[in-house]
Coordinates of C-alpha atoms in Angstrom, one line a residue:
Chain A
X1 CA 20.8 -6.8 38.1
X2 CA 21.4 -10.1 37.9
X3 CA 23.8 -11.8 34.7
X4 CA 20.6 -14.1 33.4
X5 CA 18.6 -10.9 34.0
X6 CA 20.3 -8.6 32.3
X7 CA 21.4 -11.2 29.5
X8 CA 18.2 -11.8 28.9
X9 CA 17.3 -8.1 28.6
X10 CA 20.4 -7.4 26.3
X11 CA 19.2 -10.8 24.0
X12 CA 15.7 -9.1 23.8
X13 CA 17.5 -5.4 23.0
X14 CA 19.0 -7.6 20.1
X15 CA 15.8 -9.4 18.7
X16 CA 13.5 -6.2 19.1
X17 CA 15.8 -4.5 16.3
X18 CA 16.6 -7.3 14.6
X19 CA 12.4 -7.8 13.8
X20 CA 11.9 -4.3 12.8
X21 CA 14.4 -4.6 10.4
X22 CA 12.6 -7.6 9.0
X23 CA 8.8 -5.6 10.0
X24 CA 9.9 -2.4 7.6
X25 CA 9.8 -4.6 4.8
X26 CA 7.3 -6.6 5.7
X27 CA 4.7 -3.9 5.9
X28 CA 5.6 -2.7 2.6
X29 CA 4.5 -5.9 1.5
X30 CA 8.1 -7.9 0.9
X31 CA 8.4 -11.1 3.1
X32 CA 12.1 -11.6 3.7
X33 CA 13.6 -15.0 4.9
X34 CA 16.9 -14.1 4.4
X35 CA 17.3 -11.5 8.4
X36 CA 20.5 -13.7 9.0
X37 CA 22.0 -12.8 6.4
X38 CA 21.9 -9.6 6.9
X39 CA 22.7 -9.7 10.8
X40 CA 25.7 -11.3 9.7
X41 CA 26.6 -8.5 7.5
X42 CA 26.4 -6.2 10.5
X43 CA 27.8 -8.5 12.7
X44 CA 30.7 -9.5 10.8
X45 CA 31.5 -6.0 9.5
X46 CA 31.9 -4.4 13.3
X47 CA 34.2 -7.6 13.8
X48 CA 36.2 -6.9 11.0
X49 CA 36.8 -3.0 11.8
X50 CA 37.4 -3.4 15.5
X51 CA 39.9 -6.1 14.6
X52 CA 41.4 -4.2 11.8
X53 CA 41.1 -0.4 12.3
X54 CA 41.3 1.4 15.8
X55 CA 37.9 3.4 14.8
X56 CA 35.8 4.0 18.6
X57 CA 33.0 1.5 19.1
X58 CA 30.6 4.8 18.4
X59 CA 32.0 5.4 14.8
X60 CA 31.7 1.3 14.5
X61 CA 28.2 0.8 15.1
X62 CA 27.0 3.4 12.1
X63 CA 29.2 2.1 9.8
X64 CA 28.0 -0.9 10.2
X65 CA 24.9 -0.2 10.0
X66 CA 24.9 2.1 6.6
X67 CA 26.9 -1.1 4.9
X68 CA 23.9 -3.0 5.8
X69 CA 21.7 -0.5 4.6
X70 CA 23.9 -0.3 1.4
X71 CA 23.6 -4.3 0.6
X72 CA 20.2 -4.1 1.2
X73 CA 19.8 -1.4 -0.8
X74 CA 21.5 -2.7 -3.8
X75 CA 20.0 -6.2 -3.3
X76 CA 16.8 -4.7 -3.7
X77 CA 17.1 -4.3 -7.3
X78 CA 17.3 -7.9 -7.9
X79 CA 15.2 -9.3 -5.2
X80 CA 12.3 -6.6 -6.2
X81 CA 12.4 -8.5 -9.8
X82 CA 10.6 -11.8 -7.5
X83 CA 7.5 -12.0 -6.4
X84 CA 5.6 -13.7 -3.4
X85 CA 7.0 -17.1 -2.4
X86 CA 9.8 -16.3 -5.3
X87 CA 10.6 -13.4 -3.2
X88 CA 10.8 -15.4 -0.3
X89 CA 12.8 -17.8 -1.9
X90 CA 15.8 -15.0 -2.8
X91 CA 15.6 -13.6 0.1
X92 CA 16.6 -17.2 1.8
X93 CA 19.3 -17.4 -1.2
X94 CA 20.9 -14.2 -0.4
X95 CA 21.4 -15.2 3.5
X96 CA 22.6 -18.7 2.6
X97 CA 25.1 -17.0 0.1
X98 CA 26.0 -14.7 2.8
X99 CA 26.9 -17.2 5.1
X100 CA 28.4 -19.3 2.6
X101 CA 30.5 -16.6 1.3
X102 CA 31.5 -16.1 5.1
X103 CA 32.4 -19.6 6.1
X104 CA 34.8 -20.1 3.0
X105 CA 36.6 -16.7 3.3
X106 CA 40.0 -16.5 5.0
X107 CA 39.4 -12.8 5.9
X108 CA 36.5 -13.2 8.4
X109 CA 37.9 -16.2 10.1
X110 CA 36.0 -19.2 8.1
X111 CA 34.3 -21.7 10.3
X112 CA 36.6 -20.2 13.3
X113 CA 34.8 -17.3 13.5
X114 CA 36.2 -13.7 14.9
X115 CA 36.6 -12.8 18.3
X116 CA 35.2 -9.1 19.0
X117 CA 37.9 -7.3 21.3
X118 CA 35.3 -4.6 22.5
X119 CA 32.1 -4.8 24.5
X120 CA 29.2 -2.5 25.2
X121 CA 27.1 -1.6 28.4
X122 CA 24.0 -3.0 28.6
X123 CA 22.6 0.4 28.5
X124 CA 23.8 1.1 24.9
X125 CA 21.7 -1.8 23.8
X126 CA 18.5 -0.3 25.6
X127 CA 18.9 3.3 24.3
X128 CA 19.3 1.6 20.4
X129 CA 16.2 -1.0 21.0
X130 CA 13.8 2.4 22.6
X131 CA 15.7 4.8 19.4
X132 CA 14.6 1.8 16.6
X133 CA 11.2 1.3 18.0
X134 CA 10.3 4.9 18.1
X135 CA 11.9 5.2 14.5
X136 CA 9.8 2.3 13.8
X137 CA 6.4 4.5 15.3
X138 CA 7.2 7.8 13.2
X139 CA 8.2 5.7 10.2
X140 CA 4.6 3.8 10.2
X141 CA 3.0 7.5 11.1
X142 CA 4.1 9.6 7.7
X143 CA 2.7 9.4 4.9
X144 CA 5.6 7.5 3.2
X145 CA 4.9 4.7 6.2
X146 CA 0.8 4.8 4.7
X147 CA 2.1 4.4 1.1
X148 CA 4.3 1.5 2.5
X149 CA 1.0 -0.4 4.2
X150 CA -1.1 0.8 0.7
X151 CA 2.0 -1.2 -1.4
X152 CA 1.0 -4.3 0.9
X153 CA -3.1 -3.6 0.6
X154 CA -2.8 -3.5 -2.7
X155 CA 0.1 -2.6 -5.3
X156 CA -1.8 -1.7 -8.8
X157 CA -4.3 0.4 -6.9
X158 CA -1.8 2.3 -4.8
X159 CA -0.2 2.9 -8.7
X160 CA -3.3 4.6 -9.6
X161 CA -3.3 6.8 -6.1
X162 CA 0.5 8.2 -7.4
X163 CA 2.4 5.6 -5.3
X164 CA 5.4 5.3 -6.5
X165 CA 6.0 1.7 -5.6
X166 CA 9.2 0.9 -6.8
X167 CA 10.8 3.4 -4.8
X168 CA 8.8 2.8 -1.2
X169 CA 10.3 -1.0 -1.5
X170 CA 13.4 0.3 -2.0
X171 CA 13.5 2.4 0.8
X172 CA 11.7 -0.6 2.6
X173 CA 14.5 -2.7 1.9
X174 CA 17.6 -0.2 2.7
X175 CA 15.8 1.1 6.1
X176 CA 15.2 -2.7 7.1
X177 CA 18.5 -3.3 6.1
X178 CA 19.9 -0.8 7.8
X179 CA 18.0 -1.8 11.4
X180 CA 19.6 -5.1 11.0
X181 CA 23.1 -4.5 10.4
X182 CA 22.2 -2.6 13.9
X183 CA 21.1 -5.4 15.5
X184 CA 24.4 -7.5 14.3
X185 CA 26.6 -5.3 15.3
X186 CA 25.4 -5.4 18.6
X187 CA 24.8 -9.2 18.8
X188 CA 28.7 -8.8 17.8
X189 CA 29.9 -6.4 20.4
X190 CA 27.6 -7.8 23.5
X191 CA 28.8 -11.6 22.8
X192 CA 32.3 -10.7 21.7
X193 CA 32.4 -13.4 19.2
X194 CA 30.6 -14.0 15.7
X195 CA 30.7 -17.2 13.7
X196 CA 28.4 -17.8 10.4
X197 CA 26.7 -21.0 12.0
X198 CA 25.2 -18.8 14.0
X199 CA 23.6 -16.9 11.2
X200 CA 21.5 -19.8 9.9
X201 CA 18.1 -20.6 8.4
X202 CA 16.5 -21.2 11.5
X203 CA 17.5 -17.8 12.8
X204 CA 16.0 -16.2 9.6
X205 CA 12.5 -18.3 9.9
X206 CA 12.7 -17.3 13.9
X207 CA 12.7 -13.2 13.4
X208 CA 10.2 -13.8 10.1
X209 CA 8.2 -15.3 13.1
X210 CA 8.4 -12.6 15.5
X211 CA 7.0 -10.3 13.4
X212 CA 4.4 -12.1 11.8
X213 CA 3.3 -13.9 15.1
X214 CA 3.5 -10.3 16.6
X215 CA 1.4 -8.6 13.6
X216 CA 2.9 -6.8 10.8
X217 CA -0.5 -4.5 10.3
X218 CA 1.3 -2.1 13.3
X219 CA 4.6 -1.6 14.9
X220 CA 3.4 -3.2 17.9
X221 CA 3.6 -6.0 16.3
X222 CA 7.7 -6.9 16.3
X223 CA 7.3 -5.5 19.8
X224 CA 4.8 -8.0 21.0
X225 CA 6.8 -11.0 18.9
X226 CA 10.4 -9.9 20.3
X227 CA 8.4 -10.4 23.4
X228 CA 6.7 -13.4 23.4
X229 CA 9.4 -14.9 21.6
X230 CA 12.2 -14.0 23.9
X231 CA 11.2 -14.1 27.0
X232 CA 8.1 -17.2 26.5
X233 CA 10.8 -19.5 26.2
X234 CA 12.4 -18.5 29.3
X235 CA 9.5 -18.7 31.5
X236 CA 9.1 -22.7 30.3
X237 CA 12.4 -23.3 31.4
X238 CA 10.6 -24.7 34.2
X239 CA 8.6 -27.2 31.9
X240 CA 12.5 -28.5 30.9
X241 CA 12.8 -30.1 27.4
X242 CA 9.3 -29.8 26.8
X243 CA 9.5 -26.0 26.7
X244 CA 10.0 -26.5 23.0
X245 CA 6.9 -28.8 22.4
X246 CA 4.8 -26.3 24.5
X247 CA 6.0 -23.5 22.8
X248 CA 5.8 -25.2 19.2
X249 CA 2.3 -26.0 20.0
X250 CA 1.7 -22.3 21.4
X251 CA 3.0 -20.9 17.8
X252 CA 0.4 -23.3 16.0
X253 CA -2.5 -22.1 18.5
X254 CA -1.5 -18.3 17.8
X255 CA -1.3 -18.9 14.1
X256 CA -5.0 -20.6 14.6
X257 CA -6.4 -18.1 16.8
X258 CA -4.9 -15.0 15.3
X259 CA -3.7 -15.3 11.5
X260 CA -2.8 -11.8 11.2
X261 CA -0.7 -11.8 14.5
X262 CA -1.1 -10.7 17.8
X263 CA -1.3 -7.6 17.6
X264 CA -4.1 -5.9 15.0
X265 CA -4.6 -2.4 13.7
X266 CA -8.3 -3.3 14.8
X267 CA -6.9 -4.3 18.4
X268 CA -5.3 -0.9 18.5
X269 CA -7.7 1.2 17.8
X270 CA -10.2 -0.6 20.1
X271 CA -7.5 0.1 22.6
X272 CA -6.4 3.9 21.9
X273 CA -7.6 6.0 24.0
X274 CA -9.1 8.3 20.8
X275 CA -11.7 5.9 20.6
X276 CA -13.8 8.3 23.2
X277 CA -13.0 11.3 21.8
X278 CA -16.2 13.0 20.8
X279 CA -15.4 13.8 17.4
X280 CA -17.7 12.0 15.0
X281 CA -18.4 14.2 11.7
X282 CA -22.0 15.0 11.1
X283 CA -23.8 15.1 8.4
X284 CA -23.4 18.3 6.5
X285 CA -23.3 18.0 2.3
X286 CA -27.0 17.1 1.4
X287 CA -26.7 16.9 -2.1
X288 CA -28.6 18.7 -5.2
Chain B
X1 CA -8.6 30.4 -29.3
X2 CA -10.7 27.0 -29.1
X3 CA -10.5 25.1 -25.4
X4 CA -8.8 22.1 -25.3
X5 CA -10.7 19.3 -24.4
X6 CA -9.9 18.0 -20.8
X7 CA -9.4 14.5 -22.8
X8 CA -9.5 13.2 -26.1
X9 CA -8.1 10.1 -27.8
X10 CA -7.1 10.0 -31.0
X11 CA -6.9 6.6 -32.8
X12 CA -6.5 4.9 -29.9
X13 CA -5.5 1.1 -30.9
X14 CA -4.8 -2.2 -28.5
X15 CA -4.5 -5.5 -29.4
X16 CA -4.7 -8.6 -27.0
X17 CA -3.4 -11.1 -30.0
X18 CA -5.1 -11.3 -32.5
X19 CA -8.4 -9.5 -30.7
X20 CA -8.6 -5.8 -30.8
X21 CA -10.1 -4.8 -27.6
X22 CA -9.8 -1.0 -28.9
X23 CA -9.9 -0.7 -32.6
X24 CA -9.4 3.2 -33.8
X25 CA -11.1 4.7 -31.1
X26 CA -11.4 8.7 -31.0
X27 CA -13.5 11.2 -28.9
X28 CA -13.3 14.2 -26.9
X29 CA -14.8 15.1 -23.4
X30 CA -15.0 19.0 -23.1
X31 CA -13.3 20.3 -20.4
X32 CA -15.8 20.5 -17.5
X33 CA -18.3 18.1 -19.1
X34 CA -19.7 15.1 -17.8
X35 CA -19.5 12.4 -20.8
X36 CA -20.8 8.5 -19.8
X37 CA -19.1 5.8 -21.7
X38 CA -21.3 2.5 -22.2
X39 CA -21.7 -0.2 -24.0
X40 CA -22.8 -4.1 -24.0
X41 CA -20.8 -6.3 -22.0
X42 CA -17.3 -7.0 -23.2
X43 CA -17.5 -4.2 -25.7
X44 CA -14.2 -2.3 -24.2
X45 CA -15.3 -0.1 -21.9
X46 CA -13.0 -1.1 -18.7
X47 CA -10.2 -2.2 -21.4
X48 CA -10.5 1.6 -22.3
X49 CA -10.0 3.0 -19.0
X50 CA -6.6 0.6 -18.3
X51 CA -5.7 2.2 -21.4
X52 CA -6.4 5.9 -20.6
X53 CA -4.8 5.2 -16.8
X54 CA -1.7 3.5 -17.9
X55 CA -2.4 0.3 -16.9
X56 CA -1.7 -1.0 -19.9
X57 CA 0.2 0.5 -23.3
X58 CA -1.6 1.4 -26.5
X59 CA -0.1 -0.1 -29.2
X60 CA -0.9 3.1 -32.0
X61 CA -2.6 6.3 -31.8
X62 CA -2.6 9.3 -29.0
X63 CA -4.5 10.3 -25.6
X64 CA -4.3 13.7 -25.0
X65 CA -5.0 14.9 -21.4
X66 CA -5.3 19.3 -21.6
X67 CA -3.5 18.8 -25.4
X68 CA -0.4 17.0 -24.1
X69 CA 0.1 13.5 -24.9
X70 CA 0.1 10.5 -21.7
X71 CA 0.4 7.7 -23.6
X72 CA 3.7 7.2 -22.7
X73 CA 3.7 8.1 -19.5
X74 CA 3.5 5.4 -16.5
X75 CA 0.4 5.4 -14.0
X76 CA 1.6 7.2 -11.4
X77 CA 2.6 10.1 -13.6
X78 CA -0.5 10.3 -15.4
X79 CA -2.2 10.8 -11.9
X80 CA -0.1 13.6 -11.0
X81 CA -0.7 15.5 -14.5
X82 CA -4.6 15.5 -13.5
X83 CA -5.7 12.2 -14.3
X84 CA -7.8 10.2 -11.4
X85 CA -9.7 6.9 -11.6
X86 CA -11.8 4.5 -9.7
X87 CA -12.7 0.4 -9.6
X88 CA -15.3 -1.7 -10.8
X89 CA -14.8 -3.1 -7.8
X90 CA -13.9 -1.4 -4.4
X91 CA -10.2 -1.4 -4.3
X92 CA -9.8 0.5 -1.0
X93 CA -6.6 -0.8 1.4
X94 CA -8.3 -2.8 3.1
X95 CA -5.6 -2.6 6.1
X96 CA -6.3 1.2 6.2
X97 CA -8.8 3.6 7.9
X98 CA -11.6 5.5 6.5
X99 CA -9.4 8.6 7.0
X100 CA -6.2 7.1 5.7
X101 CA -7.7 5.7 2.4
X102 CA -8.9 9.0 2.2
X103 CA -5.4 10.9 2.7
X104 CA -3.8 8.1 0.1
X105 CA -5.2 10.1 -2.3
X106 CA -3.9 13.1 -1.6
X107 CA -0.4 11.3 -2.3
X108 CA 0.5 13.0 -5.6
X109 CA 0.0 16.0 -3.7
X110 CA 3.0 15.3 -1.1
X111 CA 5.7 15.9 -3.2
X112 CA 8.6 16.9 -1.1
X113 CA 10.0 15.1 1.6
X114 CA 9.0 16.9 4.3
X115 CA 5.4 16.2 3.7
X116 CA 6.1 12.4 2.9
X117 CA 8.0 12.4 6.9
X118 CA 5.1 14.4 8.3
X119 CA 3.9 12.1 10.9
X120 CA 0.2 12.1 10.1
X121 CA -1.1 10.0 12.3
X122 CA 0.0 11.5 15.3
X123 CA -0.7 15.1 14.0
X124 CA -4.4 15.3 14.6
X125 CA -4.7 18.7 13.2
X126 CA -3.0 18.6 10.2
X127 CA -3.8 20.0 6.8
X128 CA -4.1 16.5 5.1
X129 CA -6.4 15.4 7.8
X130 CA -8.5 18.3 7.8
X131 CA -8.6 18.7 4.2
X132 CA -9.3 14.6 4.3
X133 CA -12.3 15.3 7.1
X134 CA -13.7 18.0 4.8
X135 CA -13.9 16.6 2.5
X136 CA -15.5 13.2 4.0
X137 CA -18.0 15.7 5.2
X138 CA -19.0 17.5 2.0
X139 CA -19.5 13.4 0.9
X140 CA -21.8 12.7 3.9
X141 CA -19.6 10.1 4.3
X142 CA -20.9 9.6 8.5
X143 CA -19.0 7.3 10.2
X144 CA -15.5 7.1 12.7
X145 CA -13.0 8.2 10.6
X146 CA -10.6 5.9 12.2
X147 CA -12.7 2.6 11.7
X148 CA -11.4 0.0 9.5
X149 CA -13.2 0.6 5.9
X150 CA -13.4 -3.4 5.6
X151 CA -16.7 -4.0 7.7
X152 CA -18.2 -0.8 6.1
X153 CA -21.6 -1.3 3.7
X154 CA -20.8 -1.3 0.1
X155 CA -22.9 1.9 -0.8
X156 CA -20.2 3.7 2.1
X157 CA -17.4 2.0 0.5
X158 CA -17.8 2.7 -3.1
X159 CA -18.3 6.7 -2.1
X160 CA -15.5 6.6 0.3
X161 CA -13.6 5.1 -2.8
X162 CA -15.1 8.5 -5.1
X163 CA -13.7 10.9 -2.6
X164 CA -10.5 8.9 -2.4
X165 CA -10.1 9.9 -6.2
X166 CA -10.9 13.4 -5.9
X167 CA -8.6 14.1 -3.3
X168 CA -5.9 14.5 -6.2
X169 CA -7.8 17.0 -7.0
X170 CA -7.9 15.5 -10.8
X171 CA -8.8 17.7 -13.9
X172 CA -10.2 14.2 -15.0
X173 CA -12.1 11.7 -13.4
X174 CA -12.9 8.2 -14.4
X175 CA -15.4 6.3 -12.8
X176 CA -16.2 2.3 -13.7
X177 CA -19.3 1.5 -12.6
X178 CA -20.0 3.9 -9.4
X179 CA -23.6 3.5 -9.1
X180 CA -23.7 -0.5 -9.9
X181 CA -24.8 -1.9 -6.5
X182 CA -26.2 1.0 -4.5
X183 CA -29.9 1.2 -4.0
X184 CA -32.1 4.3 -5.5
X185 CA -31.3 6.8 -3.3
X186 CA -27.9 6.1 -3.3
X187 CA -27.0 6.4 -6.4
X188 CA -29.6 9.8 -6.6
X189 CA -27.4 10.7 -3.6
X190 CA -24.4 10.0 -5.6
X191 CA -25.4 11.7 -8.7
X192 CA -26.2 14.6 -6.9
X193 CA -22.9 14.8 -5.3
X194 CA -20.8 14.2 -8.3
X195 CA -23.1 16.8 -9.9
X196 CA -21.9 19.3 -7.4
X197 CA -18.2 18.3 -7.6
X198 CA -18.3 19.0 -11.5
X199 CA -19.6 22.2 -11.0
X200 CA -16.3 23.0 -9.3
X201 CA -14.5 22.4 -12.7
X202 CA -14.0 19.0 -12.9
X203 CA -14.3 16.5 -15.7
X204 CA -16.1 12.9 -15.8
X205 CA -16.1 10.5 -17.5
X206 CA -18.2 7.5 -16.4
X207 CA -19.2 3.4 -17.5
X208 CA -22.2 3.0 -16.2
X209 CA -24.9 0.7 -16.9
X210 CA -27.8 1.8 -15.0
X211 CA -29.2 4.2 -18.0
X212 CA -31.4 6.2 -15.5
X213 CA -28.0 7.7 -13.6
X214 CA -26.2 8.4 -17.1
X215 CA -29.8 10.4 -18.1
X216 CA -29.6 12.5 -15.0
X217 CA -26.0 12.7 -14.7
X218 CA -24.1 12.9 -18.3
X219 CA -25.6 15.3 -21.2
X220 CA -23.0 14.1 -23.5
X221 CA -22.6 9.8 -24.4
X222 CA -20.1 7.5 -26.1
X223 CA -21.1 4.4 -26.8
X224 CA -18.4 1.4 -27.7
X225 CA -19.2 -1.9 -29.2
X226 CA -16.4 -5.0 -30.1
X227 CA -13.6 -2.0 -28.9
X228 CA -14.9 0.0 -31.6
X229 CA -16.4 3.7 -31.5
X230 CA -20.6 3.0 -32.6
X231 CA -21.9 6.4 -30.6
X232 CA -20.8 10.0 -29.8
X233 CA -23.5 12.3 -29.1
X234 CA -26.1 13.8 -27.0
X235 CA -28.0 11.0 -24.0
X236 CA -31.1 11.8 -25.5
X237 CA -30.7 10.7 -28.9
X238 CA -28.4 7.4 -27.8
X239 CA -31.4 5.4 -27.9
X240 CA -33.0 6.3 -31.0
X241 CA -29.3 5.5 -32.6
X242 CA -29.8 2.5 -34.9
X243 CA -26.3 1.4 -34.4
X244 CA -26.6 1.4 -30.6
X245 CA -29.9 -0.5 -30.8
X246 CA -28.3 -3.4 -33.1
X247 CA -25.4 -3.4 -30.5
X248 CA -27.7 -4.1 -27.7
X249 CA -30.8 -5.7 -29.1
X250 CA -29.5 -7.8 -32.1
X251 CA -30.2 -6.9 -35.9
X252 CA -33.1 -8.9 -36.1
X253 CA -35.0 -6.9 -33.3
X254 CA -34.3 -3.5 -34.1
X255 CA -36.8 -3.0 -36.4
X256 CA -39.7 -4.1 -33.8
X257 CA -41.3 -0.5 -32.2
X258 CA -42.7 -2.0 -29.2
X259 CA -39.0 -1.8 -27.9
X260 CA -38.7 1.5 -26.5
X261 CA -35.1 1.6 -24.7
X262 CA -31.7 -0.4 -24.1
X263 CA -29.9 -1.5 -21.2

């Protein structure tokens, strides 16, 4: 495989996991702007214990992860307080803080950054991306995935149905939080290197995009975003700097043409093969 | 040893400022009765049911659901002690199937983890569904039980939204409004059905306007006026009531014979 080839594919490993950490939440009805922040978390905590404790790369990984599941976990509490474009709001505080907190602190390098002593195989990235995806499936398939989709429908009535809310957004937010403290610590182990620059706004609105672009009724959805998002780009390299106009223009057109993303529960369905399964219900209760 | 009744407030008092929207109101529904609650517009009625399901707090007296008190319990726990409710108007998830509304309701029912991490959508033969699917069929509810419940016609909807609340499996059910909007056989349909559900055990209690459904369906009515108690007693003798009359008609007109009903 080629290096743009399989950069490419390990960039798009990245992103995929990355936007079902943001979808998690999102189908439970929380919109979070603050994804960077929370890479960095990941990102800069597997920098930190490579550098400062001889742990393998496979203890590494989890660890980062669960401490990203922890902060969002914890920042839940807070955040959960806010609601709609409030929510959003704290959600973009918490990642500026984060990389706030990160530039000014001597530990984690400052503006310098930390170099990453370790690396990964490509392959490592491909196994998490297919294990988060299918995670993602089951997640949306129980019955705590339908109470996390009623929460977004429509949070007093799933109340009255026994939901207990409060606890689905939790877990929302620690699951979510967890995916993308997995996605930054491979973003830190495949580059070698994280600074907080990286971890910026724009980064935040870009995943918030994937998934909303790509539909956040499914989890097809982050799949189809991480897609057209990662690779779309790439194919208007040919177009030179006017890849971004195109592609700027493309988002608007999407947005127009499909507010509720690409990919819809309706589009599913139409697609799934169940669709021609003879099993209709008849009538059989007639009344009195 | 006397039966408890499946609900009965006692006192129950709420003030929105200076406006009581329940002043002192007490009754009983029997268990396994069917009791309709009515009154004019504005008079409580809905207030009454946020009270009873915990959508909002009482500020004095007691609701007793089987003898123990719920006042102070939050939604979601009065559900799971056998308390179910629908919407004046349709709150089903609009995002969700006709089969997964349906299987929402059988949330309080999931209480351990394993049957929250059951994947139930790829389990095509699992006891939620097939209790779900039962259950849609004892309804005559007759569509794909995957399609979306959003393009579905509102008589479909506002059954699909009954069965929902059953699946619970309540001691008490609460219905605002269920026949306003469906069409004469409809609601018959509906009556009948809810008839044959009660027979089971169940409890309702019902708002309803349309006066023809409340005859067939409830023996028993309360009847609220300003958020106060003016009626509790049999259907048939609700419209001879003078007080219920005055609430509906005016003072002035009560007196006149040639009106022969309310609502």
């Amino acid at each position: 495989m080629s290096g743009y080839l399989s950069g490419t594919l390990a960039i798009l490993c990245i992103n995929l996991i990355f936007a079902y950490g943001i979808f998690v939440t999102a189908a439970a009805g929380q919109i979070n702007l603050g994804g960077a922040g929370f890479q960095a978390i990941g990102a800069y905590a597997t920098a930190w214990l490579v550098s400062q404790t001889g742990l393998p790369i496979w203890l590494i990984i989890p660890a980062a992860t669960l401490a990203t599941a922890l902060v969002g976990f914890l920042i839940s509490f807070p955040v959960l307080r806010t609601r709609g474009v409030y929510m959003v709001l704290a959600t973009f505080a918490f990642g500026e803080v984060v990389t706030g907190f990160l530039l000014h602190s001597t530990v984690f390098g400052g503006a310098m950054g930390m170099v990453v002593p370790q690396h990964i195989e490509l392959w490592v990235l491909t196994v998490s991306a297919v294990v988060v995806t299918i995670a993602a499936f089951y997640l949306m398939a129980t019955r705590l995935g339908l109470a996390m989709r009623s929460v977004n429908d429509d949070e007093d009535a799933a109340i009255v149905m026994g939901v207990n809310v409060r606890l689905v957004q939790v877990v929302a937010f620690t699951v979510g939080g967890a995916f993308t403290g997995l996605s930054g610590a491979l973003y830190a182990l495949n580059f070698g290197f994280v600074e907080a620059q990286y971890f910026n706004s724009l980064l935040s609105i870009y995943v918030l995009l994937f998934v909303l672009i790509g539909g956040a009724q499914t989890a097809w959805g982050p799949l189809a975003g991480s897609l057209f998002f990662t690779l779309l780009p790439e194919l208007f390299r040919i177009g030179g700097s006017w890849r971004f106009f195109v592609f700027g223009v493309l988002i608007v057109l999407m947005m127009t043409v499909r507010p509720e993303g690409i990919v819809t529960r309706e589009m599913v369905r139409r697609l799934s093969p169940r669709r021609w399964w003879p099993y209709r219900t008849r009538e059989v209760y007639h009344g009195g | 040893m006397a039966v408890e009744p499946a609900l009965a407030l006692r006192g129950v008092t709420k003030r929105f400022g200076g406006l009581a929207v329940s002043d002192d109101v007490s009754f009983d529904v029997p268990s396994g009765a069917r009791v309709a609650l009515i009154g004019p517009n504005g008079a409580g009625k809905t207030t009454l049911f946020n009270l009873i399901s915990g959508v909002h707090k009482i500020d004095s007296g007691a609701i007793l659901l089987d003898g123990k008190p719920i006042q102070d319990l939050p939604p979601r726990k009065r559900v799971r002690a056998g308390l179910s409710r629908s919407f004046q108007n349709i709150r089903l998830m609009p995002h969700l199937s006709v089969i997964e509304n349906i299987m929402l309701g059988q949330h309080t029912l999931a209480t351990d983890m394993r049957s929250l991490l059951t994947p139930l959508a790829w389990q095509r033969k699992s006891k939620w569904r097939i209790q779900a699917r039962d259950s849609m069929m004892r309804a005559g509810i007759d569509v794909d039980p995957d399609a979306s419940v959003g393009g579905l016609p509102y008589g479909l909807r506002k059954k699909i939204e009954v069965v929902r609340a059953l699946m619970s499996r309540p001691r008490l059910l609460m219905l605002d409004e269920p026949a306003a909007g469906l069409n004469p056989r409809e609601t018959a349909e509906l009556s009948a059905f809810l008839k044959a559900v009660a027979w089971d055990g169940l409890t309702l209690l019902v708002v309803e306007h349309d006066m023809s459904f409340v005859h067939d369906l409830c023996e028993h009515t309360v009847v609220l006026n300003f958020g106060r108690l003016i009626y509790d007693g049999p259907t048939r003798g609700v419209q001879d009531d003078r007080q219920v009359r005055e609430a509906y008609l005016g003072s002035r007109r009560v007196g006149a014979k040639e009106i022969g009903h309310v609502a």
